[in-house]
mmCIF file of C-alpha atoms and ligand atoms in Angstrom:
data_model
loop_
_atom_site.group_PDB
_atom_site.id
_atom_site.type_symbol
_atom_site.label_atom_id
_atom_site.label_comp_id
_atom_site.label_asym_id
_atom_site.label_seq_id
_atom_site.Cartn_x
_atom_site.Cartn_y
_atom_site.Cartn_z
ATOM 1 C CA MET L 1 50.237 116.664 69.048
ATOM 2 C CA SER L 2 49.319 119.544 71.394
ATOM 3 C CA VAL L 3 52.030 121.888 72.647
ATOM 4 C CA ARG L 4 51.514 120.480 76.159
ATOM 5 C CA ALA L 5 51.959 116.855 74.985
ATOM 6 C CA LEU L 6 55.034 117.855 73.028
ATOM 7 C CA LEU L 7 56.525 119.565 76.066
ATOM 8 C CA ILE L 8 55.910 116.470 78.227
ATOM 9 C CA ALA L 9 57.505 114.217 75.599
ATOM 10 C CA VAL L 10 60.594 116.452 75.351
ATOM 11 C CA LEU L 11 60.875 116.722 79.142
ATOM 12 C CA SER L 12 60.684 112.967 79.642
ATOM 13 C CA VAL L 13 63.463 112.384 77.105
ATOM 14 C CA VAL L 14 65.606 114.974 78.894
ATOM 15 C CA CYS L 15 64.922 113.400 82.332
ATOM 16 C CA VAL L 16 65.735 109.832 81.261
ATOM 17 C CA GLY L 17 68.874 111.123 79.564
ATOM 18 C CA ALA L 18 69.920 112.899 82.747
ATOM 19 C CA ALA L 19 69.287 109.795 84.862
ATOM 20 C CA GLN L 20 71.354 107.678 82.495
ATOM 21 C CA ALA L 21 74.111 110.255 82.388
ATOM 22 C CA ALA L 22 74.470 110.356 86.191
ATOM 23 C CA ASP L 23 77.161 107.886 87.196
ATOM 24 C CA PRO L 24 75.888 105.280 89.630
ATOM 25 C CA ILE L 25 77.469 105.122 93.085
ATOM 26 C CA VAL L 26 79.775 102.103 92.973
ATOM 27 C CA VAL L 27 79.738 99.899 96.070
ATOM 28 C CA LYS L 28 82.545 97.354 96.094
ATOM 29 C CA PHE L 29 81.743 94.324 98.272
ATOM 30 C CA SER L 30 84.860 92.233 98.796
ATOM 31 C CA HIS L 31 84.977 88.857 100.508
ATOM 32 C CA VAL L 32 87.235 85.829 100.725
ATOM 33 C CA VAL L 33 84.910 82.859 100.201
ATOM 34 C CA ALA L 34 83.384 81.202 97.129
ATOM 35 C CA PRO L 35 80.217 82.588 95.500
ATOM 36 C CA ASN L 36 78.311 79.363 96.317
ATOM 37 C CA THR L 37 78.543 79.714 100.100
ATOM 38 C CA PRO L 38 76.116 81.467 102.474
ATOM 39 C CA LYS L 39 78.229 84.655 102.465
ATOM 40 C CA GLY L 40 78.809 84.547 98.703
ATOM 41 C CA MET L 41 75.097 84.051 98.031
ATOM 42 C CA GLY L 42 74.178 86.777 100.539
ATOM 43 C CA ALA L 43 76.482 89.240 98.793
ATOM 44 C CA GLU L 44 74.864 88.489 95.420
ATOM 45 C CA ARG L 45 71.386 88.862 96.912
ATOM 46 C CA PHE L 46 72.402 92.220 98.408
ATOM 47 C CA LYS L 47 73.669 93.346 94.994
ATOM 48 C CA THR L 48 70.375 92.479 93.262
ATOM 49 C CA LEU L 49 68.229 94.148 95.915
ATOM 50 C CA ALA L 50 70.428 97.223 96.345
ATOM 51 C CA GLU L 51 70.436 97.924 92.608
ATOM 52 C CA GLN L 52 66.692 97.351 92.428
ATOM 53 C CA TYR L 53 65.709 99.450 95.462
ATOM 54 C CA SER L 54 67.993 102.319 94.475
ATOM 55 C CA ASN L 55 66.553 102.326 90.933
ATOM 56 C CA GLY L 56 70.013 101.948 89.501
ATOM 57 C CA ALA L 57 71.516 104.823 91.517
ATOM 58 C CA VAL L 58 73.879 102.224 92.999
ATOM 59 C CA ARG L 59 75.980 99.581 91.288
ATOM 60 C CA VAL L 60 77.285 96.844 93.574
ATOM 61 C CA GLU L 61 80.425 95.020 92.460
ATOM 62 C CA VAL L 62 80.951 91.761 94.345
ATOM 63 C CA TYR L 63 84.513 90.424 94.511
ATOM 64 C CA PRO L 64 84.535 86.857 95.934
ATOM 65 C CA ASN L 65 87.399 84.452 96.704
ATOM 66 C CA SER L 66 89.945 87.102 97.865
ATOM 67 C CA THR L 67 90.118 88.458 94.289
ATOM 68 C CA LEU L 68 90.203 92.062 95.505
ATOM 69 C CA TYR L 69 91.519 91.836 99.077
ATOM 70 C CA LYS L 70 92.680 88.989 101.309
ATOM 71 C CA ASP L 71 91.914 88.480 104.988
ATOM 72 C CA LYS L 72 94.167 91.066 106.544
ATOM 73 C CA GLU L 73 94.132 93.609 103.738
ATOM 74 C CA GLU L 74 90.351 93.878 103.537
ATOM 75 C CA MET L 75 89.964 95.414 106.993
ATOM 76 C CA GLU L 76 92.638 98.034 106.235
ATOM 77 C CA ALA L 77 91.137 98.720 102.797
ATOM 78 C CA LEU L 78 87.729 99.323 104.385
ATOM 79 C CA GLN L 79 89.123 101.783 106.902
ATOM 80 C CA LEU L 80 91.002 103.593 104.140
ATOM 81 C CA GLY L 81 87.841 103.793 102.029
ATOM 82 C CA ALA L 82 89.285 101.654 99.209
ATOM 83 C CA VAL L 83 86.370 99.221 99.505
ATOM 84 C CA GLU L 84 82.854 99.975 100.720
ATOM 85 C CA ILE L 85 81.566 96.689 102.194
ATOM 86 C CA ILE L 86 83.282 93.596 103.582
ATOM 87 C CA ALA L 87 82.030 90.735 105.756
ATOM 88 C CA PRO L 88 84.948 89.292 107.729
ATOM 89 C CA SER L 89 84.405 86.346 109.974
ATOM 90 C CA LEU L 90 83.905 87.350 113.609
ATOM 91 C CA ALA L 91 87.255 85.717 114.388
ATOM 92 C CA LYS L 92 89.064 88.391 112.388
ATOM 93 C CA PHE L 93 88.182 91.527 114.356
ATOM 94 C CA GLY L 94 90.983 91.134 116.927
ATOM 95 C CA PRO L 95 93.500 93.221 114.940
ATOM 96 C CA LEU L 96 91.078 96.185 115.279
ATOM 97 C CA GLY L 97 91.622 95.951 119.023
ATOM 98 C CA LEU L 98 88.018 94.829 119.505
ATOM 99 C CA ARG L 99 87.990 91.697 121.584
ATOM 100 C CA VAL L 100 84.230 91.431 122.079
ATOM 101 C CA PHE L 101 83.812 89.636 118.763
ATOM 102 C CA GLU L 102 86.140 86.873 119.972
ATOM 103 C CA ALA L 103 83.313 85.706 122.257
ATOM 104 C CA PHE L 104 81.811 84.023 119.188
ATOM 105 C CA ASP L 105 84.923 81.819 118.913
ATOM 106 C CA LEU L 106 84.509 80.307 122.382
ATOM 107 C CA PRO L 107 84.060 76.566 121.930
ATOM 108 C CA TYR L 108 80.524 75.246 122.471
ATOM 109 C CA ILE L 109 79.159 78.647 123.539
ATOM 110 C CA PHE L 110 76.223 78.175 121.132
ATOM 111 C CA ASP L 111 74.404 74.877 120.724
ATOM 112 C CA SER L 112 72.288 76.002 117.787
ATOM 113 C CA TYR L 113 71.559 78.839 115.374
ATOM 114 C CA ALA L 114 68.534 79.690 117.552
ATOM 115 C CA GLU L 115 70.772 80.293 120.593
ATOM 116 C CA LEU L 116 73.222 82.308 118.540
ATOM 117 C CA HIS L 117 70.448 84.517 117.114
ATOM 118 C CA LYS L 118 69.455 85.523 120.636
ATOM 119 C CA VAL L 119 72.813 87.289 120.771
ATOM 120 C CA THR L 120 73.227 88.533 117.192
ATOM 121 C CA GLY L 121 69.576 89.627 116.961
ATOM 122 C CA GLY L 122 69.406 91.200 120.427
ATOM 123 C CA PRO L 123 70.879 94.130 122.370
ATOM 124 C CA LEU L 124 74.260 92.441 122.833
ATOM 125 C CA GLY L 125 74.724 92.102 119.087
ATOM 126 C CA ALA L 126 73.607 95.701 118.524
ATOM 127 C CA ARG L 127 76.144 96.933 121.109
ATOM 128 C CA MET L 128 78.907 94.927 119.450
ATOM 129 C CA LEU L 129 78.170 96.497 116.071
ATOM 130 C CA GLU L 130 78.104 99.952 117.669
ATOM 131 C CA SER L 131 81.530 99.344 119.184
ATOM 132 C CA LEU L 132 82.953 99.497 115.645
ATOM 133 C CA GLU L 133 82.080 103.153 115.144
ATOM 134 C CA PRO L 134 85.147 104.712 116.811
ATOM 135 C CA ARG L 135 87.203 102.693 114.295
ATOM 136 C CA GLY L 136 85.448 104.459 111.415
ATOM 137 C CA ILE L 137 83.297 101.409 110.700
ATOM 138 C CA ALA L 138 79.508 101.046 110.626
ATOM 139 C CA GLY L 139 78.218 97.556 111.463
ATOM 140 C CA LEU L 140 75.336 96.625 109.169
ATOM 141 C CA ALA L 141 74.423 93.033 110.040
ATOM 142 C CA PHE L 142 75.431 89.612 111.308
ATOM 143 C CA TRP L 143 75.446 86.868 108.694
ATOM 144 C CA ASP L 144 75.570 83.173 109.511
ATOM 145 C CA ASN L 145 77.812 80.533 108.166
ATOM 146 C CA GLY L 146 77.650 77.584 110.529
ATOM 147 C CA PHE L 147 79.158 75.185 113.022
ATOM 148 C CA LYS L 148 82.678 73.903 112.518
ATOM 149 C CA SER L 149 84.106 70.425 112.017
ATOM 150 C CA LEU L 150 87.718 69.418 112.556
ATOM 151 C CA SER L 151 89.803 67.791 109.843
ATOM 152 C CA ALA L 152 93.299 66.320 109.578
ATOM 153 C CA ASN L 153 95.414 63.990 107.525
ATOM 154 C CA ALA L 154 95.051 61.325 110.195
ATOM 155 C CA PRO L 155 92.078 59.789 111.996
ATOM 156 C CA ILE L 156 90.488 62.005 114.688
ATOM 157 C CA ARG L 157 88.310 60.512 117.385
ATOM 158 C CA VAL L 158 89.457 62.089 120.623
ATOM 159 C CA PRO L 159 91.340 65.315 121.444
ATOM 160 C CA ASP L 160 94.596 63.433 121.864
ATOM 161 C CA ASP L 161 94.546 62.544 118.172
ATOM 162 C CA LEU L 162 95.354 66.197 117.471
ATOM 163 C CA ARG L 163 98.293 66.364 119.882
ATOM 164 C CA GLY L 164 101.319 67.811 118.084
ATOM 165 C CA LYS L 165 99.370 68.399 114.864
ATOM 166 C CA LYS L 166 99.782 71.749 113.095
ATOM 167 C CA MET L 167 96.280 73.154 112.769
ATOM 168 C CA ARG L 168 95.401 76.123 110.591
ATOM 169 C CA ILE L 169 93.351 78.771 112.377
ATOM 170 C CA GLN L 170 92.016 82.234 111.666
ATOM 171 C CA SER L 171 93.750 85.123 113.421
ATOM 172 C CA SER L 172 91.952 84.780 116.764
ATOM 173 C CA LYS L 173 93.538 84.412 120.185
ATOM 174 C CA VAL L 174 90.565 82.314 121.282
ATOM 175 C CA LEU L 175 91.068 79.877 118.425
ATOM 176 C CA ASP L 176 94.762 79.779 119.291
ATOM 177 C CA ALA L 177 93.860 78.844 122.896
ATOM 178 C CA GLN L 178 91.302 76.326 121.636
ATOM 179 C CA MET L 179 93.873 74.449 119.521
ATOM 180 C CA ARG L 180 96.437 74.534 122.337
ATOM 181 C CA ALA L 181 93.805 73.076 124.694
ATOM 182 C CA LEU L 182 93.687 70.109 122.307
ATOM 183 C CA GLY L 183 97.468 69.794 122.389
ATOM 184 C CA ALA L 184 97.701 70.994 118.783
ATOM 185 C CA LEU L 185 99.992 73.662 117.326
ATOM 186 C CA PRO L 186 97.878 76.501 115.936
ATOM 187 C CA GLN L 187 99.080 78.249 112.823
ATOM 188 C CA VAL L 188 97.416 81.408 111.473
ATOM 189 C CA THR L 189 97.012 81.216 107.691
ATOM 190 C CA ALA L 190 95.097 83.531 105.364
ATOM 191 C CA PHE L 191 91.988 81.843 104.022
ATOM 192 C CA ASP L 192 93.105 81.928 100.384
ATOM 193 C CA GLU L 193 96.241 79.979 101.305
ATOM 194 C CA VAL L 194 94.603 77.178 103.289
ATOM 195 C CA PHE L 195 94.137 74.699 100.447
ATOM 196 C CA ALA L 196 97.790 75.015 99.368
ATOM 197 C CA ALA L 197 99.032 74.808 102.970
ATOM 198 C CA LEU L 198 97.031 71.612 103.563
ATOM 199 C CA LYS L 199 98.106 70.125 100.252
ATOM 200 C CA ALA L 200 101.782 70.830 100.852
ATOM 201 C CA GLY L 201 101.575 69.537 104.431
ATOM 202 C CA VAL L 202 102.590 72.932 105.844
ATOM 203 C CA VAL L 203 99.672 72.319 108.198
ATOM 204 C CA ASP L 204 98.164 68.957 109.100
ATOM 205 C CA GLY L 205 94.591 69.963 109.660
ATOM 206 C CA THR L 206 92.034 72.706 110.112
ATOM 207 C CA GLU L 207 88.483 73.637 111.131
ATOM 208 C CA ASN L 208 85.638 75.291 109.253
ATOM 209 C CA PRO L 209 81.955 74.873 108.436
ATOM 210 C CA HIS L 210 81.348 72.432 105.585
ATOM 211 C CA SER L 211 80.463 75.087 102.995
ATOM 212 C CA ASN L 212 84.011 76.438 103.240
ATOM 213 C CA PHE L 213 85.595 72.960 103.297
ATOM 214 C CA PHE L 214 83.790 71.937 100.152
ATOM 215 C CA THR L 215 84.047 75.104 98.057
ATOM 216 C CA GLN L 216 87.781 75.492 98.803
ATOM 217 C CA ARG L 217 88.269 71.768 98.043
ATOM 218 C CA MET L 218 89.905 71.206 101.414
ATOM 219 C CA HIS L 219 88.256 67.787 101.554
ATOM 220 C CA GLU L 220 90.444 66.750 98.607
ATOM 221 C CA VAL L 221 93.550 67.237 100.744
ATOM 222 C CA GLN L 222 92.226 66.060 104.132
ATOM 223 C CA SER L 223 91.820 62.355 104.765
ATOM 224 C CA HIS L 224 89.672 62.608 107.937
ATOM 225 C CA MET L 225 86.939 64.819 109.328
ATOM 226 C CA LEU L 226 85.146 64.706 112.660
ATOM 227 C CA LEU L 227 81.725 66.365 112.907
ATOM 228 C CA THR L 228 82.348 68.089 116.214
ATOM 229 C CA ASP L 229 80.194 71.259 115.898
ATOM 230 C CA HIS L 230 82.621 72.605 118.476
ATOM 231 C CA GLY L 231 82.323 76.256 117.493
ATOM 232 C CA TYR L 232 80.433 78.772 115.419
ATOM 233 C CA LEU L 233 81.673 80.713 112.393
ATOM 234 C CA GLY L 234 79.759 83.743 111.154
ATOM 235 C CA TYR L 235 80.289 87.272 109.903
ATOM 236 C CA ALA L 236 79.719 90.929 110.621
ATOM 237 C CA VAL L 237 78.874 92.841 107.462
ATOM 238 C CA ILE L 238 80.559 96.206 107.807
ATOM 239 C CA THR L 239 80.978 99.401 105.827
ATOM 240 C CA ASN L 240 83.152 102.491 105.912
ATOM 241 C CA LYS L 241 81.228 104.862 108.198
ATOM 242 C CA LYS L 242 82.196 108.027 106.327
ATOM 243 C CA PHE L 243 80.996 106.493 103.067
ATOM 244 C CA TRP L 244 77.745 105.316 104.670
ATOM 245 C CA ASP L 245 76.981 108.590 106.432
ATOM 246 C CA GLY L 246 77.800 110.537 103.269
ATOM 247 C CA LEU L 247 75.258 108.716 101.079
ATOM 248 C CA PRO L 248 72.108 110.597 100.014
ATOM 249 C CA GLY L 249 69.364 109.647 102.510
ATOM 250 C CA ALA L 250 67.192 107.851 99.956
ATOM 251 C CA VAL L 251 70.142 105.770 98.723
ATOM 252 C CA ARG L 252 71.164 104.847 102.275
ATOM 253 C CA ASP L 253 67.571 103.783 103.026
ATOM 254 C CA ALA L 254 67.536 101.636 99.886
ATOM 255 C CA LEU L 255 70.830 99.973 100.838
ATOM 256 C CA ALA L 256 69.677 99.430 104.433
ATOM 257 C CA ARG L 257 66.494 97.756 103.181
ATOM 258 C CA ALA L 258 68.509 95.591 100.775
ATOM 259 C CA MET L 259 70.851 94.637 103.620
ATOM 260 C CA ARG L 260 67.949 93.679 105.943
ATOM 261 C CA GLU L 261 66.463 91.411 103.294
ATOM 262 C CA ALA L 262 69.828 89.952 102.231
ATOM 263 C CA THR L 263 70.505 89.201 105.902
ATOM 264 C CA ASP L 264 67.214 87.316 106.327
ATOM 265 C CA TYR L 265 67.966 85.387 103.147
ATOM 266 C CA THR L 266 71.538 84.482 104.142
ATOM 267 C CA ASN L 267 70.553 83.382 107.614
ATOM 268 C CA GLN L 268 67.736 81.265 106.186
ATOM 269 C CA ILE L 269 69.920 79.402 103.695
ATOM 270 C CA ALA L 270 73.078 78.985 105.822
ATOM 271 C CA LYS L 271 72.192 75.669 107.434
ATOM 272 C CA ALA L 272 70.877 74.073 104.233
ATOM 273 C CA GLU L 273 73.982 75.186 102.302
ATOM 274 C CA ASN L 274 76.230 73.601 104.932
ATOM 275 C CA ASP L 275 74.154 70.410 104.917
ATOM 276 C CA LYS L 276 74.418 70.270 101.121
ATOM 277 C CA ALA L 277 78.185 70.797 101.308
ATOM 278 C CA LEU L 278 78.570 67.981 103.842
ATOM 279 C CA ALA L 279 76.609 65.660 101.564
ATOM 280 C CA ALA L 280 78.916 66.667 98.685
ATOM 281 C CA ILE L 281 82.029 65.983 100.793
ATOM 282 C CA ARG L 282 80.670 62.563 101.667
ATOM 283 C CA ALA L 283 79.830 61.873 98.031
ATOM 284 C CA ALA L 284 83.334 62.899 96.906
ATOM 285 C CA GLY L 285 84.707 60.014 98.954
ATOM 286 C CA THR L 286 88.119 61.603 99.538
ATOM 287 C CA THR L 287 87.594 62.189 103.259
ATOM 288 C CA GLU L 288 86.451 59.739 105.918
ATOM 289 C CA VAL L 289 83.673 61.635 107.699
ATOM 290 C CA ARG L 290 83.040 60.525 111.252
ATOM 291 C CA VAL L 291 80.126 61.350 113.562
ATOM 292 C CA PRO L 292 81.547 61.337 117.087
ATOM 293 C CA SER L 293 80.008 59.043 119.687
ATOM 294 C CA ALA L 294 78.528 60.600 122.836
ATOM 295 C CA GLU L 295 81.751 59.793 124.724
ATOM 296 C CA GLU L 296 83.948 61.306 122.014
ATOM 297 C CA ARG L 297 81.824 64.459 121.992
ATOM 298 C CA GLN L 298 82.120 64.667 125.752
ATOM 299 C CA ALA L 299 85.900 64.303 125.586
ATOM 300 C CA PHE L 300 86.131 67.317 123.256
ATOM 301 C CA LYS L 301 83.845 69.360 125.510
ATOM 302 C CA LYS L 302 85.915 68.489 128.558
ATOM 303 C CA ALA L 303 89.107 69.544 126.796
ATOM 304 C CA LEU L 304 87.690 72.755 125.324
ATOM 305 C CA LEU L 305 85.318 74.295 127.874
ATOM 306 C CA PRO L 306 88.195 75.527 130.102
ATOM 307 C CA VAL L 307 88.989 77.945 127.244
ATOM 308 C CA HIS L 308 86.005 80.045 128.424
ATOM 309 C CA ARG L 309 87.600 80.783 131.806
ATOM 310 C CA ALA L 310 91.055 81.218 130.339
ATOM 311 C CA MET L 311 89.802 83.809 127.836
ATOM 312 C CA ALA L 312 87.458 85.678 130.215
ATOM 313 C CA PRO L 313 90.052 88.311 131.206
ATOM 314 C CA ARG L 314 90.660 89.015 127.527
ATOM 315 C CA ILE L 315 87.092 89.093 126.202
ATOM 316 C CA GLY L 316 85.383 90.321 129.369
ATOM 317 C CA LYS L 317 83.754 88.151 132.013
ATOM 318 C CA ASP L 318 80.628 90.339 131.993
ATOM 319 C CA LEU L 319 80.136 89.928 128.263
ATOM 320 C CA ILE L 320 80.597 86.164 128.444
ATOM 321 C CA GLU L 321 78.106 85.945 131.322
ATOM 322 C CA ALA L 322 75.638 88.143 129.433
ATOM 323 C CA ILE L 323 75.866 85.705 126.516
ATOM 324 C CA TYR L 324 75.282 82.760 128.893
ATOM 325 C CA ASP L 325 72.177 84.574 130.181
ATOM 326 C CA GLU L 326 70.823 85.035 126.660
ATOM 327 C CA THR L 327 71.458 81.476 125.508
ATOM 328 C CA GLY L 328 70.871 79.551 128.725
ATOM 329 C CA PHE L 329 74.420 78.139 128.708
ATOM 330 C CA ASP L 330 75.057 76.493 132.060
ATOM 331 C CA PRO L 331 78.395 77.672 133.510
ATOM 332 C CA ASP L 332 78.356 74.593 135.774
ATOM 333 C CA ASP L 333 79.346 72.695 132.637
ATOM 334 C CA LEU L 334 82.704 74.440 132.731
HETATM 335 C C1 LIG R 401 88.303 81.317 107.404
HETATM 336 O O1 LIG R 401 89.228 82.120 107.259
HETATM 337 O O2 LIG R 401 88.485 80.138 107.733
HETATM 338 C C2 LIG R 401 86.890 81.744 107.178
HETATM 339 O O3 LIG R 401 86.584 82.661 108.148
HETATM 340 C C3 LIG R 401 86.660 82.377 105.851
HETATM 341 C C4 LIG R 401 85.288 82.964 105.785
HETATM 342 O O4 LIG R 401 85.188 84.175 105.587
HETATM 343 O O5 LIG R 401 84.333 82.196 105.931
#
């Protein structure tokens, strides 16, 4: 072996050794849902891509099912820098004092994923993510889950069937107003406690997209479900801004690329995952699943659309109207 070849061989051993010795940057990604949901699958996809694109400079640890932090704690943990990435539902940003995200909770504001993406993929969505920065948070992406159904331990056909029922909600003032508009009694419960609360009868019913119903086994403790599609549930994927800004440029670029691709993936699979979950709920046979008639659907719309006007002073009339402009929502329906 020539001296030059020997030198190259020695150098390459030293370099690999150094790369292995350097500790990877650990990115903890905490969330509250099951791994086999759109968000859970998106987090795993992000992990794979982030580790690949950073050539192992980053290790992503995904903590599903509230195993690291629960609903309320995760936002505080992110701000404190105890966790690097979380993806709370858009209904859970109120405690930050940011009401713009509550616009997503307005009943029937989006008729389809396509309408919703006009907002999340456009300038309005970008401005919403930017509004997080003064809170020490960088907004990375919007991830879809889906459209919600209502469930209870009693038949539901029309809004009056929910009168007096205790309904679990996320911590959103809009969802509180929505349940009150139905005559129900809203009760905020952390996501990891919903199954037990339904089982024990602490609450009578709830709402969620089917992927969450099925993976949390809520259908096992709910006798009836009405496929209302009365509201959207999705996520903002967010990170601690100081952590993000402090990353070496090449690592941040790798994570941003991984996030873009994980976002496309999540938003592509979300509908199919919810359809699969609904089929599984039906197959389980523990819940009577009802498709509302046109009149029943109309009755829910009539009861719930006034929530838009009632919440406009809180969320901002201009923002709500800007969303109507993007989606083509007709305010005459109100
Ligand atoms: C809920 O609390 O009902 C959901 O937002 C949980 C989630 O993150 O999908």
